[in-house]
Short mmCIF file of C-alpha atoms in Angstrom, two decimals:
data_model
loop_
_atom_site.label_atom_id
_atom_site.label_comp_id
_atom_site.label_asym_id
_atom_site.label_seq_id
_atom_site.Cartn_x
_atom_site.Cartn_y
_atom_site.Cartn_z
CA ASN A 584 -18.18 3.28 -8.33
CA ALA A 585 -21.61 4.81 -7.77
CA GLU A 586 -23.57 1.58 -8.30
CA ARG A 587 -21.52 -0.31 -5.73
CA ILE A 588 -21.86 2.52 -3.21
CA LEU A 589 -25.64 2.58 -3.75
CA ASP A 590 -25.80 -1.17 -3.21
CA ILE A 591 -23.89 -0.83 0.08
CA LEU A 592 -26.16 2.02 1.21
CA ARG A 593 -29.27 -0.08 0.43
CA ARG A 594 -27.85 -2.99 2.42
CA LEU A 595 -27.18 -0.67 5.36
CA ASP A 596 -30.72 0.71 5.08
CA ASP A 597 -32.17 -2.82 5.22
CA ALA A 598 -29.86 -3.97 8.02
CA ASP A 599 -31.03 -4.25 11.64
CA ILE A 600 -28.83 -1.50 13.08
CA ASN A 601 -29.21 -0.17 16.63
CA ILE A 602 -27.63 2.68 18.55
CA ALA A 603 -24.84 0.51 19.93
CA VAL A 604 -23.80 -0.58 16.43
CA LEU A 605 -23.80 3.02 15.20
CA SER A 606 -21.61 4.13 18.08
CA GLN A 607 -19.22 1.19 17.98
CA THR A 608 -18.57 1.13 14.23
CA LEU A 609 -18.78 4.92 13.64
CA VAL A 610 -20.40 4.02 10.32
CA GLY A 611 -22.38 7.25 10.49
CA ALA A 612 -19.23 9.28 9.88
CA VAL A 613 -18.41 7.26 6.76
CA VAL A 614 -21.92 7.49 5.31
CA SER A 615 -22.11 11.21 6.14
CA LYS A 616 -19.16 11.85 3.81
CA MET A 617 -21.19 10.37 0.97
CA LYS A 618 -23.74 13.22 1.26
CA SER A 619 -21.43 15.39 -0.83
CA HIS A 620 -20.80 12.69 -3.48
CA ARG A 621 -20.81 13.97 -7.05
CA ASP A 622 -23.41 11.35 -8.00
CA ALA A 623 -26.82 12.76 -7.05
CA SER A 624 -28.38 9.35 -6.35
CA VAL A 625 -25.56 8.42 -3.96
CA ALA A 626 -25.80 11.77 -2.17
CA ALA A 627 -29.59 11.44 -1.81
CA ALA A 628 -29.36 7.88 -0.47
CA ALA A 629 -26.68 8.88 2.03
CA LYS A 630 -28.73 11.86 3.26
CA ALA A 631 -31.81 9.67 3.73
CA LEU A 632 -29.84 7.04 5.63
CA VAL A 633 -28.18 9.61 7.91
CA LYS A 634 -31.57 11.19 8.59
CA LYS A 635 -32.99 7.77 9.48
CA TRP A 636 -30.14 7.02 11.90
CA LYS A 637 -30.36 10.49 13.43
CA LYS A 638 -34.06 9.94 14.11
CA LEU A 639 -33.24 6.54 15.60
CA ALA A 640 -30.69 8.12 17.94
CA LYS A 641 -33.15 10.81 19.07
CA GLU A 642 -35.85 8.25 19.81
CA GLY A 643 -33.37 6.07 21.66
CA GLY A 644 -34.70 2.93 19.97
CA VAL A 645 -33.28 0.38 17.53
CA GLY A 646 -33.99 -0.60 13.92
CA SER A 647 -36.54 -3.15 12.72
CA GLY A 648 -38.64 -2.80 15.85
CA SER A 649 -36.24 -4.61 18.15
CA GLY A 650 -35.78 -3.28 21.63
CA GLY A 651 -32.69 -1.45 22.72
CA PRO A 652 -31.20 0.86 25.31
CA LYS A 653 -32.36 4.41 25.66
CA LYS A 654 -28.85 5.65 26.20
CA LEU A 655 -25.51 4.28 25.06
CA ARG A 656 -23.52 2.97 28.01
CA ARG A 657 -19.78 3.36 28.22
CA GLU A 658 -17.97 0.09 28.88
CA SER A 659 -14.81 -0.11 30.89
CA SER A 660 -12.69 -2.08 28.44
CA SER A 661 -10.33 -0.40 25.98
CA ALA A 662 -11.10 0.17 22.31
CA SER A 663 -11.07 -2.72 19.84
CA ALA A 664 -11.03 -2.69 16.03
CA SER A 665 -14.30 -3.34 14.17
CA SER A 666 -14.65 -5.19 10.85
CA ASN A 667 -14.20 -2.02 8.82
CA GLY A 668 -11.11 -0.98 10.73
CA VAL A 669 -12.81 1.65 12.88
CA GLY A 670 -12.09 1.51 16.61
CA VAL A 671 -14.62 1.29 19.42
CA ALA A 672 -14.30 3.64 22.38
CA ARG A 673 -15.61 2.06 25.60
CA ARG A 674 -15.28 3.40 29.12
CA ALA A 675 -17.05 2.77 32.41
CA SER A 676 -18.11 6.39 32.86
CA GLU A 677 -18.37 9.59 30.86
CA PRO A 678 -14.91 11.20 30.52
CA SER A 679 -14.40 14.50 32.24
CA THR A 680 -13.61 17.44 29.97
CA SER A 681 -11.15 18.68 32.57
CA GLY A 682 -9.11 15.48 32.28
CA ALA A 683 -9.50 14.53 35.95
CA GLY A 684 -10.94 11.13 35.04
CA ASP A 685 -8.03 10.49 32.70
CA GLU A 686 -5.56 11.40 35.43
CA ALA A 687 -7.17 8.76 37.64
CA GLU A 688 -6.96 6.16 34.88
CA TRP A 689 -3.24 6.81 34.38
CA SER A 690 -2.43 7.35 38.06
CA HIS A 691 -0.63 3.99 38.27
CA LEU A 692 1.83 5.04 35.56
CA PRO A 693 5.18 6.75 36.25
CA PRO A 694 5.12 10.56 35.85
CA LEU A 695 6.81 10.45 32.44
CA ARG A 696 4.35 7.96 30.92
CA ARG A 697 1.40 9.75 32.51
CA ASN A 698 2.58 13.04 31.00
CA ILE A 699 2.95 11.50 27.53
CA SER A 700 -0.53 9.95 27.77
CA ASN A 701 -2.05 13.32 28.65
CA LYS A 702 -0.27 15.01 25.74
CA LEU A 703 -1.45 12.35 23.28
CA ARG A 704 -5.02 12.68 24.54
CA ASP A 705 -4.89 16.46 24.02
CA ILE A 706 -3.53 15.97 20.49
CA PHE A 707 -6.31 13.54 19.56
CA LEU A 708 -8.93 15.92 20.99
CA GLN A 709 -7.93 18.40 18.27
CA SER A 710 -9.89 16.20 15.84
CA LYS A 711 -13.05 16.26 17.96
CA ALA A 712 -14.58 19.37 16.39
CA GLU A 713 -14.25 17.98 12.86
CA LEU A 714 -15.60 14.53 13.73
CA THR A 715 -18.65 15.85 15.61
CA ARG A 716 -19.60 18.57 13.11
CA GLY A 717 -22.90 18.53 11.20
CA ASP A 718 -25.91 16.23 11.16
CA GLY A 719 -23.81 13.15 10.49
CA GLY A 720 -21.25 13.98 13.16
CA LEU A 721 -20.28 11.54 15.88
CA ASP A 722 -21.39 11.71 19.48
CA PRO A 723 -19.02 14.14 21.29
CA SER A 724 -18.85 11.94 24.39
CA ALA A 725 -17.96 8.89 22.30
CA VAL A 726 -15.20 10.83 20.51
CA THR A 727 -13.78 12.08 23.81
CA SER A 728 -13.74 8.53 25.17
CA LEU A 729 -12.12 7.33 21.94
CA CYS A 730 -9.37 9.97 22.27
CA VAL A 731 -8.51 8.72 25.75
CA SER A 732 -8.44 5.10 24.60
CA ARG A 733 -6.23 5.88 21.60
CA ALA A 734 -3.83 7.86 23.79
CA SER A 735 -3.45 4.86 26.10
CA GLU A 736 -2.94 2.46 23.20
CA VAL A 737 -0.31 4.61 21.48
CA GLU A 738 1.61 5.21 24.72
CA ASN A 739 1.51 1.49 25.52
CA ALA A 740 2.82 0.70 22.03
CA VAL A 741 5.75 3.10 22.49
CA GLN A 742 6.50 1.62 25.90
CA ALA A 743 6.34 -1.95 24.55
CA GLN A 744 8.74 -1.20 21.72
CA LEU A 745 11.26 0.80 23.75
CA LYS A 746 10.85 -0.73 27.20
CA GLY A 747 13.84 -0.06 29.43
CA ASP A 748 15.32 2.62 27.14
CA VAL A 749 14.17 5.88 28.70
CA ASN A 750 16.00 8.21 26.31
CA ASN A 751 14.69 6.50 23.18
CA TYR A 752 11.22 6.38 24.73
CA LYS A 753 11.33 10.15 25.25
CA ASP A 754 12.58 10.81 21.72
CA LYS A 755 9.95 8.59 20.10
CA ALA A 756 7.11 9.95 22.22
CA ARG A 757 8.06 13.57 21.51
CA SER A 758 8.34 12.81 17.80
CA LEU A 759 4.87 11.27 17.74
CA VAL A 760 3.34 14.15 19.69
CA PHE A 761 4.94 16.69 17.33
CA ASN A 762 3.96 14.90 14.11
CA LEU A 763 0.42 14.03 15.20
CA LYS A 764 -0.11 17.67 16.12
CA LYS A 765 1.08 18.84 12.69
CA ASN A 766 -0.48 16.09 10.55
CA ALA A 767 -4.26 16.03 10.97
CA SER A 768 -4.65 13.31 8.33
CA VAL A 769 -2.49 10.77 10.18
CA ARG A 770 -4.04 11.80 13.51
CA ASP A 771 -7.56 11.11 12.22
CA GLN A 772 -6.52 7.76 10.73
CA VAL A 773 -5.04 6.68 14.06
CA LEU A 774 -8.09 7.91 15.95
CA LEU A 775 -10.49 6.03 13.66
CA GLY A 776 -8.41 2.86 13.75
CA ARG A 777 -7.17 2.90 10.16
CA ILE A 778 -3.59 3.05 11.44
CA GLY A 779 -2.92 0.81 14.43
CA PRO A 780 -0.82 2.01 17.41
CA GLU A 781 1.91 -0.56 16.69
CA ASP A 782 2.08 0.52 13.03
CA LEU A 783 2.20 4.18 14.07
CA VAL A 784 5.19 3.60 16.34
CA LYS A 785 7.06 1.88 13.49
CA MET A 786 6.45 4.71 11.00
CA ARG A 787 9.45 6.82 10.00
CA SER A 788 9.44 10.61 10.30
CA GLU A 789 9.08 10.83 6.50
CA GLU A 790 5.83 8.85 6.68
CA LEU A 791 4.51 11.01 9.53
CA ALA A 792 5.21 14.29 7.74
CA THR A 793 2.38 16.34 6.22
CA SER A 794 1.81 16.10 2.46
CA GLU A 795 3.17 19.64 2.02
CA LYS A 796 6.35 18.85 3.92
CA ALA A 797 6.77 15.54 2.08
CA ALA A 798 6.41 17.34 -1.27
CA ALA A 799 8.96 19.97 -0.24
CA ARG A 800 11.38 17.26 0.87
CA ALA A 801 10.92 15.38 -2.41
CA LYS A 802 11.61 18.56 -4.38
CA LEU A 803 14.76 19.18 -2.35
CA VAL A 804 16.01 15.67 -3.09
CA SER A 805 15.19 16.09 -6.78
CA ASP A 806 17.02 19.42 -6.95
CA LEU A 807 20.04 17.91 -5.22
CA GLN A 808 20.12 15.03 -7.68
CA ASP A 809 19.79 17.44 -10.61
CA SER A 810 22.65 19.58 -9.32
CA ARG A 811 24.96 16.56 -9.50
CA ARG A 812 24.28 16.03 -13.19
CA LEU A 813 27.16 16.91 -15.52
CA ASP A 814 24.69 18.49 -17.96
CA TRP A 815 22.78 20.41 -15.30
CA GLU A 816 23.64 23.84 -16.71
CA THR A 817 22.55 22.85 -20.21
CA ALA A 818 19.35 21.15 -19.02
CA ASN A 819 18.37 24.17 -16.90
CA GLU A 820 19.54 26.90 -19.28
CA ASP A 821 16.04 28.21 -19.99
CA LYS A 822 15.18 28.32 -16.29
CA ILE A 823 18.42 30.14 -15.44
CA ASN A 824 17.89 32.72 -18.21
CA LYS A 825 14.32 33.35 -17.05
CA GLN A 826 15.34 33.86 -13.40
CA CYS A 827 18.15 36.23 -14.45
CA GLY A 828 15.91 38.21 -16.80
CA ILE A 829 17.95 37.26 -19.87
CA LYS A 830 15.74 37.31 -22.97
CA GLY A 831 15.59 38.52 -26.55
CA GLU A 832 18.92 39.63 -28.00
CA LEU A 833 20.63 39.06 -24.66
CA LEU A 834 20.26 35.32 -25.19
CA LYS A 835 22.78 35.58 -28.04
CA ALA A 836 25.21 37.77 -26.09
CA SER A 837 28.48 36.62 -24.52
CA LEU A 838 31.10 37.97 -22.14
CA PHE A 839 33.27 39.24 -25.01
CA THR A 840 32.70 42.35 -27.16
CA CYS A 841 34.07 42.51 -30.69
CA GLY A 842 36.76 45.16 -31.01
CA ARG A 843 35.86 45.77 -34.66
CA CYS A 844 32.06 46.16 -34.73
CA LYS A 845 31.41 46.39 -30.96
CA SER A 846 28.88 43.55 -31.15
CA ILE A 847 28.28 41.29 -28.16
CA LYS A 848 27.10 38.43 -30.37
CA THR A 849 30.23 36.37 -29.94
CA THR A 850 31.10 32.79 -29.18
CA SER A 851 34.24 31.43 -27.56
CA THR A 852 36.17 28.22 -26.96
CA GLN A 853 39.16 27.34 -24.77
CA LYS A 854 42.17 25.23 -25.71
CA GLN A 855 45.39 24.23 -23.97
CA THR A 856 48.06 25.62 -26.33
CA ARG A 857 50.89 25.74 -23.81
CA SER A 858 52.11 23.61 -20.93
CA ALA A 859 49.53 22.20 -18.54
CA ASP A 860 50.44 24.64 -15.75
CA GLU A 861 49.80 27.65 -18.01
CA PRO A 862 46.37 29.29 -18.49
CA MET A 863 44.25 28.06 -21.38
CA THR A 864 43.98 30.18 -24.53
CA VAL A 865 40.54 31.64 -25.34
CA PHE A 866 39.53 31.84 -29.02
CA VAL A 867 36.67 34.25 -29.78
CA LEU A 868 34.57 34.56 -32.95
CA CYS A 869 32.26 37.51 -33.65
CA LEU A 870 28.99 36.23 -35.10
CA ASN A 871 28.19 39.68 -36.51
CA CYS A 872 31.29 40.54 -38.58
CA GLY A 873 33.34 37.34 -38.47
CA ASN A 874 36.26 38.90 -36.61
CA ARG A 875 38.45 36.43 -34.73
CA TRP A 876 40.87 37.01 -31.87
CA LYS A 877 42.48 35.17 -29.00
CA PHE A 878 43.90 35.89 -25.55
CA SER A 879 45.12 34.01 -22.53
#
């Protein structure tokens, strides 16, 4: 609720937070989302906190007067999860936008694994524009480094699960590339560490599908189950009539026309009056004049 969020924002405002902490936890992205909160006090507190951190980043200093680095250094180790589940991108040098640095990092891998790593990196980079947008956006260099780290982690997870099975490795890798490209929500959650690489590899295609595709699949299953019901026609009579344009007096009409009054307001039943291999006899009643007749 709003009170709890305000309490958290006040604690963050009082905390001794430096540039390294901001970059490693990506807390700025989370707080930035609160700027559009429907509660005015929460939105105002979030805007003030983001403004404070932005000023801190420009000055290159740290909170509470403590000393700190002028520029965030990239460490060579891979990303690790922080306490709030958000990953930390760390590399020895700034990643090259051309991908040459990434090629060097993956040069020890076989061509197939290197190709998959490059594809995963490119897929994750599709989220860069959204994550770096606005005043509360993340540092573009940090996001690029994070994309490379996540690509390595996901590829390693696929390799670890399907080691020695080249065909299954290819199938799983292609499936992940396809679904991460289509599903921005899952892609962002993986990139920010909310879904771990090992958990991602274990997810079924249904879990990786977009919400629209999942809803369409659920509707298809529901329609299939409905079609197997013995009372499907009765339960869906109104829907069928609407789709066929049957309304008004036509709702009372039948396939049989009364020979006496020419009315189509008739009802009919079928009965087996002869041997089982003979056609059933149809009994018709005119609802307009009461005329009855039968035929087979």
